[in-house]
Amino acid sequence: MQKEAIEKNGVVEINSDSAETVFLEQELLHGSELDEAGVINIFSQAIWGFFEDNRRSFAGRLGVDELDAVLADARILSVESGKTRIYKPEELLGLSGPVKIRAYATVVKRNALPDEARAVIEPGAAAARLVLKKGGKAVLLVDSGEESSSVYLASDASVKKIERWGWGRKNILEKMREKLLTDNEVNNEIYLRYIKGEAGESVSQAVESIFLEAFKDFEKGLAAALYNNRNTLDSYPRLPVFVKSGFPLPEKIYKKRIAYDGRRFGLKPAGDGLTVADLFAEEEAGLSEELSKTVLQRIKWLMV
């Protein structure tokens, strides 16, 4: 079963119940040539300002008071001046024109804040960013876990979670317990055998029927999430909807059509290669490690 937080090589992944990662792109203007202090200030103040401006929204989605929504991580993914990509603070010295940054900020519940980490990220947001980069066009990605599903809107300018609802592996196992009168450990084994095609025909038919009944709540939750965010989504017609799951799902769901706003749409598998490590490699995040560390340290001073 999925844990709330998983540590991998100094990177702490925290699920969407307790964390939210937002990818953003901003053009930063400054009035004079940048010196060493100005370089760090312009980035740290941009990210800190974004957090402060949106802290109430973060807290509301995480279900905590504003003071318990904590900026746990901020990472500069790239800096561009004109068409030149910059990785180190000293490369910015003397620049007088605007610079564009791509970064992410991760906000977590205070009680989920790790003691120490090289990076803290919500894996669903990282996956959405990778699906966007593969296709090059705006997408929706649904990330399903043990007890909840989150849907992310990923576009060139940002990646952000727009809704979360209660549906996950737990819903399937509880529906099986209700129908089969067996406990969840046994049900999980039966379900995995069904997914692998190792169950008998009668068992497979029974499990498939139960799964499809449980999956109706997924469909309703997703349709409601899209409806609740229709004003935002109207700017992105015909968005493809990808699905990433922390547990295996039957291929049958990718042949279904889900009704929303008088239209019907299908789901697409998100595919492999969607880990946080894949994201850091794709974004060449290691090259801007020094810049990210310095900016995050300055933000921590602002937080005091």
GROMACS .gro file of C-alpha atoms in nm:
model
  304
    1MET     CA    1   0.000   0.000   0.000
    2GLN     CA    2   0.115   0.357  -0.074
    3LYS     CA    3   0.276   0.556   0.205
    4GLU     CA    4   0.216   0.926   0.259
    5ALA     CA    5   0.584   1.003   0.197
    6ILE     CA    6   0.861   0.806   0.026
    7GLU     CA    7   1.230   0.902   0.037
    8LYS     CA    8   1.446   0.814  -0.265
    9ASN     CA    9   1.808   0.931  -0.277
   10GLY     CA   10   1.735   1.243  -0.077
   11VAL     CA   11   1.420   1.329  -0.275
   12VAL     CA   12   1.105   1.305  -0.063
   13GLU     CA   13   0.788   1.229  -0.259
   14ILE     CA   14   0.471   1.327  -0.069
   15ASN     CA   15   0.131   1.229  -0.205
   16SER     CA   16  -0.144   1.473  -0.296
   17ASP     CA   17  -0.327   1.434   0.036
   18SER     CA   18  -0.044   1.619   0.212
   19ALA     CA   19   0.146   1.814  -0.055
   20GLU     CA   20   0.099   2.025  -0.363
   21THR     CA   21   0.367   2.102  -0.620
   22VAL     CA   22   0.308   2.380  -0.872
   23PHE     CA   23   0.529   2.434  -1.177
   24LEU     CA   24   0.541   2.795  -1.290
   25GLU     CA   25   0.700   3.017  -1.548
   26GLN     CA   26   0.761   3.387  -1.484
   27GLU     CA   27   0.934   3.673  -1.660
   28LEU     CA   28   1.121   3.884  -1.405
   29LEU     CA   29   1.197   4.250  -1.464
   30HIS     CA   30   1.467   4.446  -1.283
   31GLY     CA   31   1.574   4.806  -1.309
   32SER     CA   32   1.952   4.779  -1.321
   33GLU     CA   33   2.240   4.543  -1.390
   34LEU     CA   34   2.229   4.242  -1.163
   35ASP     CA   35   2.493   4.200  -0.895
   36GLU     CA   36   2.536   3.890  -0.677
   37ALA     CA   37   2.280   3.998  -0.418
   38GLY     CA   38   2.034   4.107  -0.686
   39VAL     CA   39   2.050   3.769  -0.861
   40ILE     CA   40   1.942   3.580  -0.552
   41ASN     CA   41   1.690   3.842  -0.442
   42ILE     CA   42   1.504   3.852  -0.772
   43PHE     CA   43   1.449   3.475  -0.775
   44SER     CA   44   1.380   3.422  -0.407
   45GLN     CA   45   1.133   3.710  -0.392
   46ALA     CA   46   0.950   3.585  -0.702
   47ILE     CA   47   0.896   3.237  -0.555
   48TRP     CA   48   0.825   3.363  -0.204
   49GLY     CA   49   0.577   3.614  -0.347
   50PHE     CA   50   0.403   3.338  -0.543
   51PHE     CA   51   0.372   3.130  -0.226
   52GLU     CA   52   0.242   3.419  -0.015
   53ASP     CA   53  -0.010   3.524  -0.282
   54ASN     CA   54  -0.147   3.170  -0.305
   55ARG     CA   55  -0.102   3.047   0.052
   56ARG     CA   56  -0.472   3.062   0.134
   57SER     CA   57  -0.557   2.855  -0.175
   58PHE     CA   58  -0.286   2.599  -0.091
   59ALA     CA   59  -0.416   2.573   0.266
   60GLY     CA   60  -0.774   2.526   0.148
   61ARG     CA   61  -0.684   2.244  -0.089
   62LEU     CA   62  -0.470   2.075   0.178
   63GLY     CA   63  -0.741   2.122   0.441
   64VAL     CA   64  -0.524   2.309   0.695
   65ASP     CA   65  -0.496   2.659   0.843
   66GLU     CA   66  -0.280   2.904   0.646
   67LEU     CA   67   0.002   2.887   0.902
   68ASP     CA   68   0.015   2.509   0.858
   69ALA     CA   69   0.069   2.531   0.482
   70VAL     CA   70   0.450   2.537   0.461
   71LEU     CA   71   0.677   2.601   0.163
   72ALA     CA   72   0.889   2.286   0.177
   73ASP     CA   73   1.088   2.315  -0.145
   74ALA     CA   74   1.153   2.548  -0.436
   75ARG     CA   75   1.373   2.460  -0.731
   76ILE     CA   76   1.484   2.669  -1.026
   77LEU     CA   77   1.464   2.441  -1.331
   78SER     CA   78   1.592   2.688  -1.584
   79VAL     CA   79   1.674   3.055  -1.634
   80GLU     CA   80   1.676   3.219  -1.975
   81SER     CA   81   1.801   3.558  -2.086
   82GLY     CA   82   1.688   3.604  -2.443
   83LYS     CA   83   1.768   3.269  -2.604
   84THR     CA   84   2.054   3.188  -2.366
   85ARG     CA   85   1.995   2.928  -2.094
   86ILE     CA   86   2.171   2.999  -1.764
   87TYR     CA   87   2.253   2.757  -1.483
   88LYS     CA   88   2.488   2.932  -1.242
   89PRO     CA   89   2.436   3.256  -1.043
   90GLU     CA   90   2.759   3.414  -1.173
   91GLU     CA   91   2.635   3.384  -1.533
   92LEU     CA   92   2.363   3.636  -1.448
   93LEU     CA   93   2.595   3.909  -1.323
   94GLY     CA   94   2.574   4.226  -1.526
   95LEU     CA   95   2.253   4.137  -1.709
   96SER     CA   96   2.017   4.431  -1.750
   97GLY     CA   97   1.725   4.285  -1.950
   98PRO     CA   98   1.436   4.067  -1.829
   99VAL     CA   99   1.499   3.704  -1.739
  100LYS     CA  100   1.252   3.417  -1.758
  101ILE     CA  101   1.251   3.141  -1.498
  102ARG     CA  102   1.086   2.802  -1.487
  103ALA     CA  103   1.059   2.663  -1.136
  104TYR     CA  104   0.849   2.456  -0.904
  105ALA     CA  105   0.733   2.520  -0.549
  106THR     CA  106   0.612   2.246  -0.314
  107VAL     CA  107   0.380   2.329  -0.025
  108VAL     CA  108   0.308   2.066   0.241
  109LYS     CA  109   0.109   2.027   0.558
  110ARG     CA  110   0.328   2.126   0.849
  111ASN     CA  111   0.297   1.780   1.007
  112ALA     CA  112   0.422   1.621   0.683
  113LEU     CA  113   0.730   1.845   0.652
  114PRO     CA  114   1.041   1.623   0.625
  115ASP     CA  115   1.330   1.694   0.861
  116GLU     CA  116   1.583   1.696   0.580
  117ALA     CA  117   1.564   1.646   0.204
  118ARG     CA  118   1.747   1.744  -0.112
  119ALA     CA  119   1.411   1.800  -0.280
  120VAL     CA  120   1.043   1.762  -0.188
  121ILE     CA  121   0.787   1.702  -0.460
  122GLU     CA  122   0.435   1.577  -0.528
  123PRO     CA  123   0.487   1.289  -0.776
  124GLY     CA  124   0.156   1.345  -0.958
  125ALA     CA  125   0.260   1.697  -1.058
  126ALA     CA  126   0.599   1.567  -1.175
  127ALA     CA  127   0.424   1.305  -1.390
  128ALA     CA  128   0.194   1.569  -1.540
  129ARG     CA  129   0.497   1.780  -1.632
  130LEU     CA  130   0.660   1.484  -1.807
  131VAL     CA  131   0.345   1.394  -2.003
  132LEU     CA  132   0.324   1.757  -2.116
  133LYS     CA  133   0.687   1.756  -2.230
  134LYS     CA  134   0.639   1.432  -2.425
  135GLY     CA  135   0.340   1.559  -2.620
  136GLY     CA  136   0.417   1.930  -2.631
  137LYS     CA  137   0.050   2.030  -2.585
  138ALA     CA  138  -0.164   2.102  -2.280
  139VAL     CA  139  -0.299   1.790  -2.107
  140LEU     CA  140  -0.493   1.673  -1.806
  141LEU     CA  141  -0.341   1.397  -1.595
  142VAL     CA  142  -0.529   1.198  -1.331
  143ASP     CA  143  -0.313   1.039  -1.061
  144SER     CA  144  -0.494   0.774  -0.855
  145GLY     CA  145  -0.359   0.641  -0.525
  146GLU     CA  146  -0.485   0.438  -0.232
  147GLU     CA  147  -0.774   0.660  -0.125
  148SER     CA  148  -0.789   0.958  -0.360
  149SER     CA  149  -0.742   1.077  -0.717
  150SER     CA  150  -0.605   1.415  -0.826
  151VAL     CA  151  -0.633   1.581  -1.165
  152TYR     CA  152  -0.361   1.817  -1.291
  153LEU     CA  153  -0.374   2.073  -1.571
  154ALA     CA  154  -0.037   2.090  -1.744
  155SER     CA  155   0.034   2.366  -1.995
  156ASP     CA  156   0.342   2.550  -2.118
  157ALA     CA  157   0.311   2.814  -1.847
  158SER     CA  158   0.233   2.595  -1.546
  159VAL     CA  159   0.138   2.261  -1.395
  160LYS     CA  160  -0.110   2.266  -1.109
  161LYS     CA  161  -0.357   2.040  -0.935
  162ILE     CA  162  -0.712   2.158  -1.004
  163GLU     CA  163  -0.914   1.903  -0.806
  164ARG     CA  164  -0.893   1.599  -0.579
  165TRP     CA  165  -1.168   1.352  -0.494
  166GLY     CA  166  -1.203   1.034  -0.294
  167TRP     CA  167  -1.139   0.738  -0.524
  168GLY     CA  168  -0.856   0.486  -0.523
  169ARG     CA  169  -0.761   0.124  -0.469
  170LYS     CA  170  -0.950   0.129  -0.139
  171ASN     CA  171  -1.281   0.183  -0.321
  172ILE     CA  172  -1.225  -0.123  -0.540
  173LEU     CA  173  -1.127  -0.347  -0.248
  174GLU     CA  174  -1.418  -0.231  -0.035
  175LYS     CA  175  -1.662  -0.302  -0.318
  176MET     CA  176  -1.509  -0.650  -0.349
  177ARG     CA  177  -1.545  -0.702   0.026
  178GLU     CA  178  -1.910  -0.603   0.004
  179LYS     CA  179  -1.979  -0.845  -0.283
  180LEU     CA  180  -1.742  -1.134  -0.205
  181LEU     CA  181  -1.746  -1.116   0.178
  182THR     CA  182  -1.365  -1.150   0.191
  183ASP     CA  183  -1.109  -0.924   0.358
  184ASN     CA  184  -0.904  -0.659   0.176
  185GLU     CA  185  -0.578  -0.855   0.180
  186VAL     CA  186  -0.745  -1.146   0.001
  187ASN     CA  187  -0.931  -0.907  -0.229
  188ASN     CA  188  -0.607  -0.736  -0.331
  189GLU     CA  189  -0.456  -1.074  -0.425
  190ILE     CA  190  -0.767  -1.166  -0.625
  191TYR     CA  191  -0.765  -0.828  -0.798
  192LEU     CA  192  -0.397  -0.861  -0.898
  193ARG     CA  193  -0.461  -1.209  -1.038
  194TYR     CA  194  -0.748  -1.066  -1.242
  195ILE     CA  195  -0.522  -0.788  -1.377
  196LYS     CA  196  -0.252  -1.041  -1.472
  197GLY     CA  197  -0.505  -1.273  -1.639
  198GLU     CA  198  -0.431  -1.548  -1.387
  199ALA     CA  199  -0.784  -1.582  -1.245
  200GLY     CA  200  -1.040  -1.831  -1.372
  201GLU     CA  201  -1.309  -1.718  -1.613
  202SER     CA  202  -1.591  -1.701  -1.357
  203VAL     CA  203  -1.371  -1.515  -1.104
  204SER     CA  204  -1.249  -1.272  -1.373
  205GLN     CA  205  -1.604  -1.196  -1.479
  206ALA     CA  206  -1.710  -1.136  -1.119
  207VAL     CA  207  -1.411  -0.911  -1.041
  208GLU     CA  208  -1.452  -0.717  -1.366
  209SER     CA  209  -1.817  -0.652  -1.289
  210ILE     CA  210  -1.728  -0.532  -0.938
  211PHE     CA  211  -1.444  -0.314  -1.071
  212LEU     CA  212  -1.665  -0.146  -1.330
  213GLU     CA  213  -1.922  -0.071  -1.062
  214ALA     CA  214  -1.651   0.085  -0.840
  215PHE     CA  215  -1.506   0.272  -1.138
  216LYS     CA  216  -1.833   0.461  -1.184
  217ASP     CA  217  -1.734   0.668  -0.880
  218PHE     CA  218  -1.405   0.754  -1.054
  219GLU     CA  219  -1.599   0.869  -1.361
  220LYS     CA  220  -1.840   1.078  -1.154
  221GLY     CA  221  -1.554   1.235  -0.959
  222LEU     CA  222  -1.362   1.324  -1.275
  223ALA     CA  223  -1.670   1.466  -1.447
  224ALA     CA  224  -1.745   1.678  -1.138
  225ALA     CA  225  -1.381   1.800  -1.125
  226LEU     CA  226  -1.396   1.909  -1.489
  227TYR     CA  227  -1.730   2.081  -1.436
  228ASN     CA  228  -1.604   2.266  -1.128
  229ASN     CA  229  -1.309   2.397  -1.330
  230ARG     CA  230  -1.494   2.457  -1.658
  231ASN     CA  231  -1.407   2.828  -1.671
  232THR     CA  232  -1.035   2.746  -1.663
  233LEU     CA  233  -1.063   2.450  -1.899
  234ASP     CA  234  -1.261   2.644  -2.160
  235SER     CA  235  -0.928   2.800  -2.260
  236TYR     CA  236  -0.799   2.452  -2.355
  237PRO     CA  237  -1.048   2.284  -2.593
  238ARG     CA  238  -1.027   1.907  -2.648
  239LEU     CA  239  -0.773   1.839  -2.373
  240PRO     CA  240  -0.650   1.478  -2.372
  241VAL     CA  241  -0.693   1.305  -2.035
  242PHE     CA  242  -0.413   1.072  -1.921
  243VAL     CA  243  -0.427   0.833  -1.626
  244LYS     CA  244  -0.140   0.740  -1.394
  245SER     CA  245  -0.210   0.503  -1.106
  246GLY     CA  246  -0.020   0.376  -0.804
  247PHE     CA  247  -0.185   0.037  -0.860
  248PRO     CA  248  -0.264  -0.155  -1.181
  249LEU     CA  249  -0.583  -0.078  -1.372
  250PRO     CA  250  -0.746  -0.300  -1.637
  251GLU     CA  251  -0.692  -0.202  -2.000
  252LYS     CA  252  -1.069  -0.195  -2.040
  253ILE     CA  253  -1.090   0.157  -1.893
  254TYR     CA  254  -0.910   0.298  -2.197
  255LYS     CA  255  -1.197   0.181  -2.420
  256LYS     CA  256  -1.463   0.358  -2.213
  257ARG     CA  257  -1.610   0.699  -2.290
  258ILE     CA  258  -1.683   0.939  -2.004
  259ALA     CA  259  -1.965   1.193  -2.034
  260TYR     CA  260  -1.893   1.558  -1.954
  261ASP     CA  261  -2.063   1.880  -2.060
  262GLY     CA  262  -2.261   1.716  -2.340
  263ARG     CA  263  -1.950   1.549  -2.479
  264ARG     CA  264  -1.784   1.213  -2.433
  265PHE     CA  265  -1.410   1.159  -2.402
  266GLY     CA  266  -1.172   0.869  -2.355
  267LEU     CA  267  -0.885   0.806  -2.117
  268LYS     CA  268  -0.525   0.747  -2.225
  269PRO     CA  269  -0.254   0.554  -2.036
  270ALA     CA  270   0.019   0.788  -1.915
  271GLY     CA  271   0.286   0.527  -1.982
  272ASP     CA  272   0.619   0.459  -1.813
  273GLY     CA  273   0.910   0.688  -1.733
  274LEU     CA  274   0.711   0.927  -1.514
  275THR     CA  275   0.917   0.923  -1.195
  276VAL     CA  276   1.067   1.222  -1.017
  277ALA     CA  277   1.410   1.098  -1.125
  278ASP     CA  278   1.291   1.107  -1.487
  279LEU     CA  279   1.173   1.464  -1.437
  280PHE     CA  280   1.503   1.582  -1.291
  281ALA     CA  281   1.692   1.417  -1.577
  282GLU     CA  282   1.460   1.565  -1.841
  283GLU     CA  283   1.481   1.913  -1.692
  284GLU     CA  284   1.859   1.887  -1.639
  285ALA     CA  285   1.785   2.000  -1.283
  286GLY     CA  286   2.129   1.898  -1.160
  287LEU     CA  287   2.286   2.175  -1.366
  288SER     CA  288   2.093   2.439  -1.170
  289GLU     CA  289   2.144   2.270  -0.830
  290GLU     CA  290   2.375   2.545  -0.700
  291LEU     CA  291   2.129   2.818  -0.799
  292SER     CA  292   1.833   2.633  -0.644
  293LYS     CA  293   2.017   2.579  -0.313
  294THR     CA  294   2.111   2.944  -0.285
  295VAL     CA  295   1.759   3.065  -0.368
  296LEU     CA  296   1.596   2.821  -0.123
  297GLN     CA  297   1.832   2.936   0.154
  298ARG     CA  298   1.733   3.299   0.094
  299ILE     CA  299   1.363   3.201   0.098
  300LYS     CA  300   1.415   3.036   0.437
  301TRP     CA  301   1.552   3.367   0.565
  302LEU     CA  302   1.238   3.537   0.438
  303MET     CA  303   1.028   3.281   0.627
  304VAL     CA  304   1.188   3.362   0.962
   0.00000   0.00000   0.00000
